[in-house]
Each structure stands twice: as structure tokens, then as C-alpha cells.
């Protein structure tokens, strides 16, 4: 399928040594305006970070449900996730400031929960500094699945944006293969996916108390274990009584991709120009094998392997565990 070329992220001059689209640069500059904590106190923030289409929606739901389980029990019939899309509950840091909505962030109760697609190196120092009181949870995903998920999401995005655009001359189309070439060249809205992952991997090695590095594939295999890890890192570990009562299981069930996908609120409505349902597809690992050729997979794997050389990071989890 072909899509309008104008829907692709256009490359811009490098920013802090990273090639980002001009719109992304604007959001980086805007995110630098993040306010301090109330009364001049250190900012307390729980940031959910990811490259686009790498588990963002799922992580938002899990983080919110875990952090707010006392006020909103996961079995509650009026739970916010039953009424609102995760993207309406947990806002993007860079979008809030790009839209001059910093006062909304400042008014949120502490610790605030926000999300970001920015690379770690481009986050405001108010967030990354040792004394900031902020913690970052990052989820990474196999680059091949990240590309496939981005491709399908972009198709939905193009349809949504085109429906709102004024009638005019149709822009030239681009194909699946062209999109793959751009992804391999690192021309993405948040820069090269593997560099994005690497920036948080290195940060988690330097500051394990401030950056938690999760893997999408491991979250799928063992969601309960990862939810407990998430809760402990955010400073709201589950008590023995909660675990015995099945609270961890309840959060996993409430926030499962299948559950979120089938909620009425996510079958209708929209987040900006995008229908809520566009944020959900298969939510599985390894779907790339149904869409790209072995040669394409080998090429992307080689690009990523070369980029991560010497970092200790690999997308072969089994090999990494034995290293």
C-alpha cells in the first residue's frame, strides 16, 4: 500500500548530534520548559519513556493503574481506564509544552506521571539530574517489530489526517519498501530507534535507581513480574496482603492489551485526529516475520548490531543473559 509522502517525517539538521524531524526539535525545545516542583521543591516525576509504537499505550495503562490502585482499585466498575483512553490519562511531556499547556502539568499532583518519546539525551536536566526526584521507566522493543507497528500506525494516521485536510492535489505516495529504507536510515520522528533505545540503556547502567529498563517481549511473557518491578521502582511496591488478594493479577488483567482493545472507550472516540482504536493492533512479539523478507530482517539486524557494538545491549535476550 502507498501513502502520501508528506506523512513521512522529514529530516532536519542535527540537534544535539541527533537527526530529528523539525517538529520533533520544536517539541524538544518546548519540553525544556518543564516547571520545577511546587514551592521551588525538586520536581517529582514518573516518566514513561519509549520509542513510538513500542509499548507506550500499555505502559501508560500499567503505570497509572499501579500508581493509583489505592484510589482506583483495578476491579472498580468506574476505573478511569474504563472511561478514558490511556493517552488521555497520561499526557506527553513534549506535547503539553509544545501546545503551551505547561500549567496543566504544573497543576498535576506529585509525583506526576507523564510520558515522552524523546531520547534520554534530549530530556530536560530538571528530569535527569541526580537531585531531581524523577524516575524514568523505559520499554524497548525489537526494532523489526517496532518498524512494522509504526508502519501500520502511520497508515491509520495518514487516513485520519487526510480526512481532516482540505481537498487538494494528492501528494506522491510512498511504499512499504520506501518506509523500510527510511527506518533503516534512521529517519523517524524520534530519530533512529536503536539509538533511542541505547540512550536509555546507557542511562539505566549509569543510574539504575533513576532509570528502569524494561523489554516489551519480557513483559508479554511475564507481565505480573514486570508489574511488581514497575511498582517497586515507582516507590509504591505491592504489600504481601495486596499480592495475596490478587491485586497484581487484577492490574495485569485490567491493562492487558486484549482488555484495553476491547473496552468500549477504546472502540470509539479519538485522541486528537486519531481514533482510539488506532492505538491497538496485535500487541505480539515476532509479527515482523509476517511482513518483511529474511533479507530485510538480516539487513536491519546488521545495522542495529553495528550500532550497539560494545554497549552490552542486544535484542537477543538469551545471549544477553548468558553474557
PDB file of C-alpha atoms in Angstrom:
ATOM      1  CA  UNK A   1       0.000   0.000   0.000  1.00  0.00           C
ATOM      2  CA  UNK A   2       1.236   3.512  -0.797  1.00  0.00           C
ATOM      3  CA  UNK A   3       0.719   6.605   1.323  1.00  0.00           C
ATOM      4  CA  UNK A   4       1.237  10.360   0.888  1.00  0.00           C
ATOM      5  CA  UNK A   5       4.900  11.242   1.039  1.00  0.00           C
ATOM      6  CA  UNK A   6       4.111  14.284   3.180  1.00  0.00           C
ATOM      7  CA  UNK A   7       3.076  11.964   6.010  1.00  0.00           C
ATOM      8  CA  UNK A   8       6.695  10.884   6.431  1.00  0.00           C
ATOM      9  CA  UNK A   9       8.971  12.622   8.926  1.00  0.00           C
ATOM     10  CA  UNK A  10      11.278  14.925   7.011  1.00  0.00           C
ATOM     11  CA  UNK A  11      14.904  15.015   8.153  1.00  0.00           C
ATOM     12  CA  UNK A  12      16.252  18.205   9.688  1.00  0.00           C
ATOM     13  CA  UNK A  13      19.715  19.425  10.638  1.00  0.00           C
ATOM     14  CA  UNK A  14      21.131  17.529  13.597  1.00  0.00           C
ATOM     15  CA  UNK A  15      20.112  18.667  17.081  1.00  0.00           C
ATOM     16  CA  UNK A  16      22.496  17.743  19.934  1.00  0.00           C
ATOM     17  CA  UNK A  17      24.136  15.367  17.405  1.00  0.00           C
ATOM     18  CA  UNK A  18      20.822  13.656  16.661  1.00  0.00           C
ATOM     19  CA  UNK A  19      18.970  13.830  13.353  1.00  0.00           C
ATOM     20  CA  UNK A  20      15.355  14.631  14.145  1.00  0.00           C
ATOM     21  CA  UNK A  21      12.404  15.975  12.133  1.00  0.00           C
ATOM     22  CA  UNK A  22      11.815  19.702  12.602  1.00  0.00           C
ATOM     23  CA  UNK A  23       8.592  19.084  14.541  1.00  0.00           C
ATOM     24  CA  UNK A  24      10.486  16.871  16.977  1.00  0.00           C
ATOM     25  CA  UNK A  25      13.084  19.606  17.513  1.00  0.00           C
ATOM     26  CA  UNK A  26      10.294  22.045  18.374  1.00  0.00           C
ATOM     27  CA  UNK A  27       8.992  19.595  20.961  1.00  0.00           C
ATOM     28  CA  UNK A  28      12.463  19.124  22.429  1.00  0.00           C
ATOM     29  CA  UNK A  29      12.814  22.855  22.946  1.00  0.00           C
ATOM     30  CA  UNK A  30       9.329  23.021  24.422  1.00  0.00           C
ATOM     31  CA  UNK A  31       9.996  20.167  26.840  1.00  0.00           C
ATOM     32  CA  UNK A  32      12.899  22.167  28.236  1.00  0.00           C
ATOM     33  CA  UNK A  33      10.297  24.428  29.811  1.00  0.00           C
ATOM     34  CA  UNK A  34       9.199  21.737  32.291  1.00  0.00           C
ATOM     35  CA  UNK A  35       8.452  23.582  35.550  1.00  0.00           C
ATOM     36  CA  UNK A  36      10.113  22.919  38.904  1.00  0.00           C
ATOM     37  CA  UNK A  37       8.238  21.284  41.746  1.00  0.00           C
ATOM     38  CA  UNK A  38       5.772  23.277  43.786  1.00  0.00           C
ATOM     39  CA  UNK A  39       7.184  25.928  46.121  1.00  0.00           C
ATOM     40  CA  UNK A  40      10.576  25.510  44.498  1.00  0.00           C
ATOM     41  CA  UNK A  41      10.945  21.916  45.670  1.00  0.00           C
ATOM     42  CA  UNK A  42      12.717  19.358  43.450  1.00  0.00           C
ATOM     43  CA  UNK A  43      10.477  18.104  40.660  1.00  0.00           C
ATOM     44  CA  UNK A  44       8.978  14.675  41.385  1.00  0.00           C
ATOM     45  CA  UNK A  45       8.003  12.925  38.187  1.00  0.00           C
ATOM     46  CA  UNK A  46       7.439   9.386  36.963  1.00  0.00           C
ATOM     47  CA  UNK A  47       8.207   9.458  33.241  1.00  0.00           C
ATOM     48  CA  UNK A  48       7.150   6.608  30.954  1.00  0.00           C
ATOM     49  CA  UNK A  49       9.543   6.646  28.001  1.00  0.00           C
ATOM     50  CA  UNK A  50       9.576   4.687  24.758  1.00  0.00           C
ATOM     51  CA  UNK A  51      10.219   4.918  21.054  1.00  0.00           C
ATOM     52  CA  UNK A  52       6.860   5.301  19.245  1.00  0.00           C
ATOM     53  CA  UNK A  53       4.875   2.067  18.837  1.00  0.00           C
ATOM     54  CA  UNK A  54       6.993   0.086  21.304  1.00  0.00           C
ATOM     55  CA  UNK A  55       4.520  -0.482  24.131  1.00  0.00           C
ATOM     56  CA  UNK A  56       3.674   3.116  25.009  1.00  0.00           C
ATOM     57  CA  UNK A  57      -0.084   2.656  25.442  1.00  0.00           C
ATOM     58  CA  UNK A  58       0.349  -0.493  27.521  1.00  0.00           C
ATOM     59  CA  UNK A  59       2.992   1.075  29.777  1.00  0.00           C
ATOM     60  CA  UNK A  60       0.833   4.155  30.344  1.00  0.00           C
ATOM     61  CA  UNK A  61      -2.064   1.981  31.490  1.00  0.00           C
ATOM     62  CA  UNK A  62       0.106  -0.196  33.731  1.00  0.00           C
ATOM     63  CA  UNK A  63       1.881   2.747  35.350  1.00  0.00           C
ATOM     64  CA  UNK A  64      -1.337   4.647  36.024  1.00  0.00           C
ATOM     65  CA  UNK A  65      -3.223   1.633  37.385  1.00  0.00           C
ATOM     66  CA  UNK A  66      -0.292   0.615  39.574  1.00  0.00           C
ATOM     67  CA  UNK A  67       0.438   4.064  40.960  1.00  0.00           C
ATOM     68  CA  UNK A  68      -3.226   4.891  41.649  1.00  0.00           C
ATOM     69  CA  UNK A  69      -4.525   1.490  42.806  1.00  0.00           C
ATOM     70  CA  UNK A  70      -5.460   2.753  46.282  1.00  0.00           C
ATOM     71  CA  UNK A  71      -7.725   5.483  44.911  1.00  0.00           C
ATOM     72  CA  UNK A  72      -8.852   3.442  41.907  1.00  0.00           C
ATOM     73  CA  UNK A  73      -8.955  -0.314  42.679  1.00  0.00           C
ATOM     74  CA  UNK A  74      -8.368  -2.273  39.453  1.00  0.00           C
ATOM     75  CA  UNK A  75     -11.648  -4.157  39.898  1.00  0.00           C
ATOM     76  CA  UNK A  76     -13.624  -0.926  40.252  1.00  0.00           C
ATOM     77  CA  UNK A  77     -16.503  -0.556  37.824  1.00  0.00           C
ATOM     78  CA  UNK A  78     -15.731   3.154  37.442  1.00  0.00           C
ATOM     79  CA  UNK A  79     -11.980   2.832  36.929  1.00  0.00           C
ATOM     80  CA  UNK A  80     -10.610   5.724  34.817  1.00  0.00           C
ATOM     81  CA  UNK A  81      -9.234   3.275  32.237  1.00  0.00           C
ATOM     82  CA  UNK A  82     -12.784   2.083  31.586  1.00  0.00           C
ATOM     83  CA  UNK A  83     -13.795   5.645  30.776  1.00  0.00           C
ATOM     84  CA  UNK A  84     -10.721   7.221  29.197  1.00  0.00           C
ATOM     85  CA  UNK A  85      -8.030   6.171  26.748  1.00  0.00           C
ATOM     86  CA  UNK A  86      -4.554   5.765  28.330  1.00  0.00           C
ATOM     87  CA  UNK A  87      -3.252   8.632  26.174  1.00  0.00           C
ATOM     88  CA  UNK A  88      -5.884  10.946  27.644  1.00  0.00           C
ATOM     89  CA  UNK A  89      -4.892   9.938  31.178  1.00  0.00           C
ATOM     90  CA  UNK A  90      -1.097  10.074  30.867  1.00  0.00           C
ATOM     91  CA  UNK A  91      -0.069  13.049  28.765  1.00  0.00           C
ATOM     92  CA  UNK A  92       3.091  13.520  26.709  1.00  0.00           C
ATOM     93  CA  UNK A  93       5.617  15.856  28.275  1.00  0.00           C
ATOM     94  CA  UNK A  94       6.759  17.397  24.977  1.00  0.00           C
ATOM     95  CA  UNK A  95       3.241  17.806  23.570  1.00  0.00           C
ATOM     96  CA  UNK A  96       1.967  19.610  26.647  1.00  0.00           C
ATOM     97  CA  UNK A  97       4.669  22.251  26.379  1.00  0.00           C
ATOM     98  CA  UNK A  98       4.589  22.466  22.581  1.00  0.00           C
ATOM     99  CA  UNK A  99       0.908  23.340  22.983  1.00  0.00           C
ATOM    100  CA  UNK A 100       1.641  25.855  25.782  1.00  0.00           C
ATOM    101  CA  UNK A 101      -0.071  23.613  28.320  1.00  0.00           C
ATOM    102  CA  UNK A 102       2.720  23.676  30.895  1.00  0.00           C
ATOM    103  CA  UNK A 103       0.321  24.998  33.521  1.00  0.00           C
ATOM    104  CA  UNK A 104      -1.660  21.757  33.226  1.00  0.00           C
ATOM    105  CA  UNK A 105       1.447  19.741  34.062  1.00  0.00           C
ATOM    106  CA  UNK A 106       2.342  22.063  36.925  1.00  0.00           C
ATOM    107  CA  UNK A 107      -1.108  21.531  38.456  1.00  0.00           C
ATOM    108  CA  UNK A 108      -0.865  17.729  38.495  1.00  0.00           C
ATOM    109  CA  UNK A 109      -0.473  16.091  41.923  1.00  0.00           C
ATOM    110  CA  UNK A 110       3.032  14.953  42.808  1.00  0.00           C
ATOM    111  CA  UNK A 111       4.566  12.666  41.777  1.00  0.00           C
ATOM    112  CA  UNK A 112       3.276  13.409  38.296  1.00  0.00           C
ATOM    113  CA  UNK A 113       3.096  10.680  35.672  1.00  0.00           C
ATOM    114  CA  UNK A 114       3.946  11.820  32.153  1.00  0.00           C
ATOM    115  CA  UNK A 115       5.171  10.104  29.000  1.00  0.00           C
ATOM    116  CA  UNK A 116       7.776  11.001  26.412  1.00  0.00           C
ATOM    117  CA  UNK A 117       9.196   9.806  23.105  1.00  0.00           C
ATOM    118  CA  UNK A 118      12.339  11.935  23.481  1.00  0.00           C
ATOM    119  CA  UNK A 119      15.760  10.239  23.590  1.00  0.00           C
ATOM    120  CA  UNK A 120      17.283  10.330  27.076  1.00  0.00           C
ATOM    121  CA  UNK A 121      19.997  12.755  25.996  1.00  0.00           C
ATOM    122  CA  UNK A 122      17.359  15.316  24.995  1.00  0.00           C
ATOM    123  CA  UNK A 123      15.349  15.232  28.219  1.00  0.00           C
ATOM    124  CA  UNK A 124      15.482  18.411  30.332  1.00  0.00           C
ATOM    125  CA  UNK A 125      18.162  18.319  33.038  1.00  0.00           C
ATOM    126  CA  UNK A 126      15.415  19.050  35.530  1.00  0.00           C
ATOM    127  CA  UNK A 127      14.332  15.465  34.894  1.00  0.00           C
ATOM    128  CA  UNK A 128      17.675  13.677  34.515  1.00  0.00           C
ATOM    129  CA  UNK A 129      19.672  15.427  37.256  1.00  0.00           C
ATOM    130  CA  UNK A 130      20.669  13.323  40.260  1.00  0.00           C
ATOM    131  CA  UNK A 131      18.713  15.521  42.676  1.00  0.00           C
ATOM    132  CA  UNK A 132      15.595  15.868  40.503  1.00  0.00           C
ATOM    133  CA  UNK A 133      13.447  13.316  42.322  1.00  0.00           C
ATOM    134  CA  UNK A 134      12.363  11.999  38.909  1.00  0.00           C
ATOM    135  CA  UNK A 135      12.349   8.380  37.805  1.00  0.00           C
ATOM    136  CA  UNK A 136      12.071   7.075  34.257  1.00  0.00           C
ATOM    137  CA  UNK A 137      10.581   3.768  33.140  1.00  0.00           C
ATOM    138  CA  UNK A 138      11.643   2.813  29.628  1.00  0.00           C
ATOM    139  CA  UNK A 139      10.271   0.000  27.484  1.00  0.00           C
ATOM    140  CA  UNK A 140      12.152  -1.207  24.413  1.00  0.00           C
ATOM    141  CA  UNK A 141      11.053  -3.467  21.586  1.00  0.00           C
ATOM    142  CA  UNK A 142      12.713  -5.457  18.816  1.00  0.00           C
ATOM    143  CA  UNK A 143      13.464  -2.952  16.003  1.00  0.00           C
ATOM    144  CA  UNK A 144      11.790  -5.129  13.380  1.00  0.00           C
ATOM    145  CA  UNK A 145       8.512  -5.223  15.313  1.00  0.00           C
ATOM    146  CA  UNK A 146       8.888  -1.507  16.041  1.00  0.00           C
ATOM    147  CA  UNK A 147       9.050  -0.831  12.306  1.00  0.00           C
ATOM    148  CA  UNK A 148       6.021  -2.989  11.494  1.00  0.00           C
ATOM    149  CA  UNK A 149       3.923  -1.431  14.245  1.00  0.00           C
ATOM    150  CA  UNK A 150       4.969   2.055  13.115  1.00  0.00           C
ATOM    151  CA  UNK A 151       4.067   1.230   9.513  1.00  0.00           C
ATOM    152  CA  UNK A 152       0.542   0.133  10.351  1.00  0.00           C
ATOM    153  CA  UNK A 153       0.034   3.065  12.706  1.00  0.00           C
ATOM    154  CA  UNK A 154       1.280   5.513  10.073  1.00  0.00           C
ATOM    155  CA  UNK A 155      -1.275   4.176   7.594  1.00  0.00           C
ATOM    156  CA  UNK A 156      -4.027   4.923  10.099  1.00  0.00           C
ATOM    157  CA  UNK A 157      -2.527   8.329  10.819  1.00  0.00           C
ATOM    158  CA  UNK A 158      -2.490   9.267   7.142  1.00  0.00           C
ATOM    159  CA  UNK A 159      -6.151   8.350   6.749  1.00  0.00           C
ATOM    160  CA  UNK A 160      -7.115  10.360   9.831  1.00  0.00           C
ATOM    161  CA  UNK A 161      -5.137  13.449   8.866  1.00  0.00           C
ATOM    162  CA  UNK A 162      -6.283  13.304   5.234  1.00  0.00           C
ATOM    163  CA  UNK A 163      -9.904  13.167   6.351  1.00  0.00           C
ATOM    164  CA  UNK A 164      -9.451  16.487   8.155  1.00  0.00           C
ATOM    165  CA  UNK A 165      -7.328  18.149   5.499  1.00  0.00           C
ATOM    166  CA  UNK A 166      -8.775  20.428   2.875  1.00  0.00           C
ATOM    167  CA  UNK A 167      -9.255  18.925  -0.560  1.00  0.00           C
ATOM    168  CA  UNK A 168      -6.296  19.500  -2.816  1.00  0.00           C
ATOM    169  CA  UNK A 169      -3.726  17.844  -5.004  1.00  0.00           C
ATOM    170  CA  UNK A 170      -2.827  14.396  -3.719  1.00  0.00           C
ATOM    171  CA  UNK A 171       0.852  14.171  -2.679  1.00  0.00           C
ATOM    172  CA  UNK A 172       3.052  11.468  -4.213  1.00  0.00           C
ATOM    173  CA  UNK A 173       2.748   8.091  -2.473  1.00  0.00           C
ATOM    174  CA  UNK A 174       5.394   6.025  -0.720  1.00  0.00           C
ATOM    175  CA  UNK A 175       5.539   2.289  -0.338  1.00  0.00           C
ATOM    176  CA  UNK A 176       6.284  -0.251   2.359  1.00  0.00           C
ATOM    177  CA  UNK A 177       9.785  -0.720   0.944  1.00  0.00           C
ATOM    178  CA  UNK A 178      10.418   3.031   0.931  1.00  0.00           C
ATOM    179  CA  UNK A 179       9.245   3.250   4.539  1.00  0.00           C
ATOM    180  CA  UNK A 180      11.648   0.446   5.438  1.00  0.00           C
ATOM    181  CA  UNK A 181      14.518   2.309   3.762  1.00  0.00           C
ATOM    182  CA  UNK A 182      13.750   5.426   5.786  1.00  0.00           C
ATOM    183  CA  UNK A 183      13.592   3.403   9.013  1.00  0.00           C
ATOM    184  CA  UNK A 184      16.967   1.825   8.230  1.00  0.00           C
ATOM    185  CA  UNK A 185      18.365   5.318   7.577  1.00  0.00           C
ATOM    186  CA  UNK A 186      17.107   6.421  10.996  1.00  0.00           C
ATOM    187  CA  UNK A 187      14.682   8.982   9.576  1.00  0.00           C
ATOM    188  CA  UNK A 188      11.962   8.630  12.193  1.00  0.00           C
ATOM    189  CA  UNK A 189      10.021  11.091  14.291  1.00  0.00           C
ATOM    190  CA  UNK A 190      12.210  10.297  17.333  1.00  0.00           C
ATOM    191  CA  UNK A 191      15.426   9.579  15.467  1.00  0.00           C
ATOM    192  CA  UNK A 192      16.964   6.121  14.882  1.00  0.00           C
ATOM    193  CA  UNK A 193      15.149   3.540  17.014  1.00  0.00           C
ATOM    194  CA  UNK A 194      18.318   1.750  18.102  1.00  0.00           C
ATOM    195  CA  UNK A 195      19.982   4.990  19.223  1.00  0.00           C
ATOM    196  CA  UNK A 196      16.851   5.857  21.178  1.00  0.00           C
ATOM    197  CA  UNK A 197      16.966   2.502  22.978  1.00  0.00           C
ATOM    198  CA  UNK A 198      20.706   2.782  23.550  1.00  0.00           C
ATOM    199  CA  UNK A 199      20.373   6.203  25.190  1.00  0.00           C
ATOM    200  CA  UNK A 200      18.090   4.767  27.886  1.00  0.00           C
ATOM    201  CA  UNK A 201      20.073   1.532  28.195  1.00  0.00           C
ATOM    202  CA  UNK A 202      23.221   3.512  28.973  1.00  0.00           C
ATOM    203  CA  UNK A 203      21.308   5.753  31.384  1.00  0.00           C
ATOM    204  CA  UNK A 204      19.953   2.701  33.204  1.00  0.00           C
ATOM    205  CA  UNK A 205      23.519   1.424  33.599  1.00  0.00           C
ATOM    206  CA  UNK A 206      24.743   4.773  34.939  1.00  0.00           C
ATOM    207  CA  UNK A 207      21.726   5.475  37.152  1.00  0.00           C
ATOM    208  CA  UNK A 208      19.815   2.237  37.875  1.00  0.00           C
ATOM    209  CA  UNK A 209      17.988   3.979  40.708  1.00  0.00           C
ATOM    210  CA  UNK A 210      16.605   6.564  38.258  1.00  0.00           C
ATOM    211  CA  UNK A 211      16.046   4.603  35.028  1.00  0.00           C
ATOM    212  CA  UNK A 212      14.264   1.242  34.821  1.00  0.00           C
ATOM    213  CA  UNK A 213      14.833  -0.551  31.513  1.00  0.00           C
ATOM    214  CA  UNK A 214      12.053  -2.973  30.512  1.00  0.00           C
ATOM    215  CA  UNK A 215      11.626  -5.174  27.462  1.00  0.00           C
ATOM    216  CA  UNK A 216       8.305  -5.475  25.663  1.00  0.00           C
ATOM    217  CA  UNK A 217       8.863  -9.153  24.917  1.00  0.00           C
ATOM    218  CA  UNK A 218       9.610  -9.995  28.557  1.00  0.00           C
ATOM    219  CA  UNK A 219       6.545  -8.037  29.678  1.00  0.00           C
ATOM    220  CA  UNK A 220       4.438 -10.200  27.387  1.00  0.00           C
ATOM    221  CA  UNK A 221       5.981 -13.390  28.771  1.00  0.00           C
ATOM    222  CA  UNK A 222       5.732 -12.464  32.447  1.00  0.00           C
ATOM    223  CA  UNK A 223       3.502  -9.424  32.992  1.00  0.00           C
ATOM    224  CA  UNK A 224       2.996  -9.946  36.751  1.00  0.00           C
ATOM    225  CA  UNK A 225       6.725  -9.984  37.492  1.00  0.00           C
ATOM    226  CA  UNK A 226       7.246  -6.814  35.472  1.00  0.00           C
ATOM    227  CA  UNK A 227       4.317  -5.035  37.128  1.00  0.00           C
ATOM    228  CA  UNK A 228       5.831  -5.775  40.545  1.00  0.00           C
ATOM    229  CA  UNK A 229       9.185  -4.497  39.312  1.00  0.00           C
ATOM    230  CA  UNK A 230       7.448  -1.373  37.991  1.00  0.00           C
ATOM    231  CA  UNK A 231       5.658  -0.748  41.297  1.00  0.00           C
ATOM    232  CA  UNK A 232       8.814  -1.129  43.374  1.00  0.00           C
ATOM    233  CA  UNK A 233      10.725   1.232  41.100  1.00  0.00           C
ATOM    234  CA  UNK A 234       7.983   3.877  41.249  1.00  0.00           C
ATOM    235  CA  UNK A 235       8.046   3.758  45.043  1.00  0.00           C
ATOM    236  CA  UNK A 236       4.708   2.005  45.507  1.00  0.00           C
ATOM    237  CA  UNK A 237       5.655  -1.660  45.945  1.00  0.00           C
ATOM    238  CA  UNK A 238       2.846  -4.163  46.494  1.00  0.00           C
ATOM    239  CA  UNK A 239       2.363  -5.348  50.050  1.00  0.00           C
ATOM    240  CA  UNK A 240       2.111  -9.027  50.912  1.00  0.00           C
ATOM    241  CA  UNK A 241      -1.584  -8.501  51.580  1.00  0.00           C
ATOM    242  CA  UNK A 242      -2.106  -6.958  48.145  1.00  0.00           C
ATOM    243  CA  UNK A 243      -0.333  -9.812  46.423  1.00  0.00           C
ATOM    244  CA  UNK A 244      -2.349 -12.370  48.386  1.00  0.00           C
ATOM    245  CA  UNK A 245      -5.547 -10.539  47.446  1.00  0.00           C
ATOM    246  CA  UNK A 246      -4.673 -10.763  43.748  1.00  0.00           C
ATOM    247  CA  UNK A 247      -4.168  -7.030  43.154  1.00  0.00           C
ATOM    248  CA  UNK A 248      -1.196  -7.634  40.845  1.00  0.00           C
ATOM    249  CA  UNK A 249      -3.257 -10.079  38.793  1.00  0.00           C
ATOM    250  CA  UNK A 250      -6.154  -7.621  38.672  1.00  0.00           C
ATOM    251  CA  UNK A 251      -3.917  -4.858  37.288  1.00  0.00           C
ATOM    252  CA  UNK A 252      -2.426  -7.217  34.713  1.00  0.00           C
ATOM    253  CA  UNK A 253      -5.919  -8.233  33.603  1.00  0.00           C
ATOM    254  CA  UNK A 254      -7.290  -4.679  33.522  1.00  0.00           C
ATOM    255  CA  UNK A 255      -4.345  -3.405  31.497  1.00  0.00           C
ATOM    256  CA  UNK A 256      -3.788  -6.366  29.193  1.00  0.00           C
ATOM    257  CA  UNK A 257      -3.656  -5.345  25.561  1.00  0.00           C
ATOM    258  CA  UNK A 258      -6.649  -7.538  24.799  1.00  0.00           C
ATOM    259  CA  UNK A 259      -8.640  -5.965  27.634  1.00  0.00           C
ATOM    260  CA  UNK A 260      -7.751  -2.410  26.611  1.00  0.00           C
ATOM    261  CA  UNK A 261      -8.519  -3.137  22.979  1.00  0.00           C
ATOM    262  CA  UNK A 262     -11.992  -4.450  23.808  1.00  0.00           C
ATOM    263  CA  UNK A 263     -13.043  -1.643  26.161  1.00  0.00           C
ATOM    264  CA  UNK A 264     -15.921   0.409  24.794  1.00  0.00           C
ATOM    265  CA  UNK A 265     -13.986   3.637  25.336  1.00  0.00           C
ATOM    266  CA  UNK A 266     -11.235   2.388  23.001  1.00  0.00           C
ATOM    267  CA  UNK A 267     -13.654   1.213  20.324  1.00  0.00           C
ATOM    268  CA  UNK A 268     -14.937   4.750  19.815  1.00  0.00           C
ATOM    269  CA  UNK A 269     -13.803   8.308  20.391  1.00  0.00           C
ATOM    270  CA  UNK A 270     -10.498   9.850  19.417  1.00  0.00           C
ATOM    271  CA  UNK A 271      -7.285  11.331  20.754  1.00  0.00           C
ATOM    272  CA  UNK A 272      -6.776  14.385  18.586  1.00  0.00           C
ATOM    273  CA  UNK A 273      -7.306  13.300  14.968  1.00  0.00           C
ATOM    274  CA  UNK A 274      -6.636   9.632  15.780  1.00  0.00           C
ATOM    275  CA  UNK A 275      -9.352   7.151  16.672  1.00  0.00           C
ATOM    276  CA  UNK A 276      -8.745   5.392  19.971  1.00  0.00           C
ATOM    277  CA  UNK A 277      -8.797   2.037  18.201  1.00  0.00           C
ATOM    278  CA  UNK A 278      -5.783   3.058  16.103  1.00  0.00           C
ATOM    279  CA  UNK A 279      -3.531   2.665  19.146  1.00  0.00           C
ATOM    280  CA  UNK A 280      -4.202  -1.071  19.313  1.00  0.00           C
ATOM    281  CA  UNK A 281      -3.221  -3.770  16.839  1.00  0.00           C
ATOM    282  CA  UNK A 282      -1.860  -7.239  17.606  1.00  0.00           C
ATOM    283  CA  UNK A 283       0.397  -6.460  20.540  1.00  0.00           C
ATOM    284  CA  UNK A 284       2.533  -9.563  19.982  1.00  0.00           C
ATOM    285  CA  UNK A 285       6.226 -10.292  19.529  1.00  0.00           C
ATOM    286  CA  UNK A 286       7.642 -11.522  16.237  1.00  0.00           C
ATOM    287  CA  UNK A 287       4.896 -10.295  13.906  1.00  0.00           C
ATOM    288  CA  UNK A 288       7.615  -8.789  11.720  1.00  0.00           C
ATOM    289  CA  UNK A 289       8.193 -12.234  10.187  1.00  0.00           C
ATOM    290  CA  UNK A 290       4.763 -11.986   8.536  1.00  0.00           C
ATOM    291  CA  UNK A 291       5.643  -8.776   6.712  1.00  0.00           C
ATOM    292  CA  UNK A 292       9.341  -8.392   5.909  1.00  0.00           C
ATOM    293  CA  UNK A 293      11.628 -10.709   3.972  1.00  0.00           C
ATOM    294  CA  UNK A 294      14.545 -12.600   5.554  1.00  0.00           C
ATOM    295  CA  UNK A 295      16.930 -10.354   3.610  1.00  0.00           C
ATOM    296  CA  UNK A 296      15.294  -7.200   5.003  1.00  0.00           C
ATOM    297  CA  UNK A 297      15.408  -8.632   8.520  1.00  0.00           C
ATOM    298  CA  UNK A 298      19.079  -9.538   8.144  1.00  0.00           C
ATOM    299  CA  UNK A 299      19.894  -6.051   6.904  1.00  0.00           C
ATOM    300  CA  UNK A 300      18.146  -4.303   9.795  1.00  0.00           C
ATOM    301  CA  UNK A 301      19.657  -6.706  12.325  1.00  0.00           C
ATOM    302  CA  UNK A 302      23.119  -5.875  10.976  1.00  0.00           C
ATOM    303  CA  UNK A 303      22.505  -2.120  11.223  1.00  0.00           C
ATOM    304  CA  UNK A 304      21.376  -2.493  14.825  1.00  0.00           C
ATOM    305  CA  UNK A 305      24.191  -4.874  15.740  1.00  0.00           C
ATOM    306  CA  UNK A 306      26.806  -2.453  14.414  1.00  0.00           C
ATOM    307  CA  UNK A 307      25.198   0.497  16.215  1.00  0.00           C
ATOM    308  CA  UNK A 308      25.104  -1.335  19.557  1.00  0.00           C
ATOM    309  CA  UNK A 309      28.609  -2.789  19.273  1.00  0.00           C
ATOM    310  CA  UNK A 310      30.392  -2.703  22.634  1.00  0.00           C
ATOM    311  CA  UNK A 311      27.391  -1.393  24.584  1.00  0.00           C
ATOM    312  CA  UNK A 312      26.406  -4.692  26.178  1.00  0.00           C
ATOM    313  CA  UNK A 313      22.907  -4.263  24.761  1.00  0.00           C
ATOM    314  CA  UNK A 314      21.469  -6.823  22.384  1.00  0.00           C
ATOM    315  CA  UNK A 315      17.990  -7.737  21.236  1.00  0.00           C
ATOM    316  CA  UNK A 316      18.916 -11.403  21.600  1.00  0.00           C
ATOM    317  CA  UNK A 317      17.751 -11.694  25.219  1.00  0.00           C
ATOM    318  CA  UNK A 318      19.025 -15.253  25.645  1.00  0.00           C
ATOM    319  CA  UNK A 319      22.513 -14.250  24.518  1.00  0.00           C
ATOM    320  CA  UNK A 320      22.495 -11.211  26.784  1.00  0.00           C
ATOM    321  CA  UNK A 321      21.565 -13.267  29.849  1.00  0.00           C
ATOM    322  CA  UNK A 322      24.438 -15.663  29.224  1.00  0.00           C
ATOM    323  CA  UNK A 323      26.951 -12.890  28.598  1.00  0.00           C
TER     324      UNK A 323
END
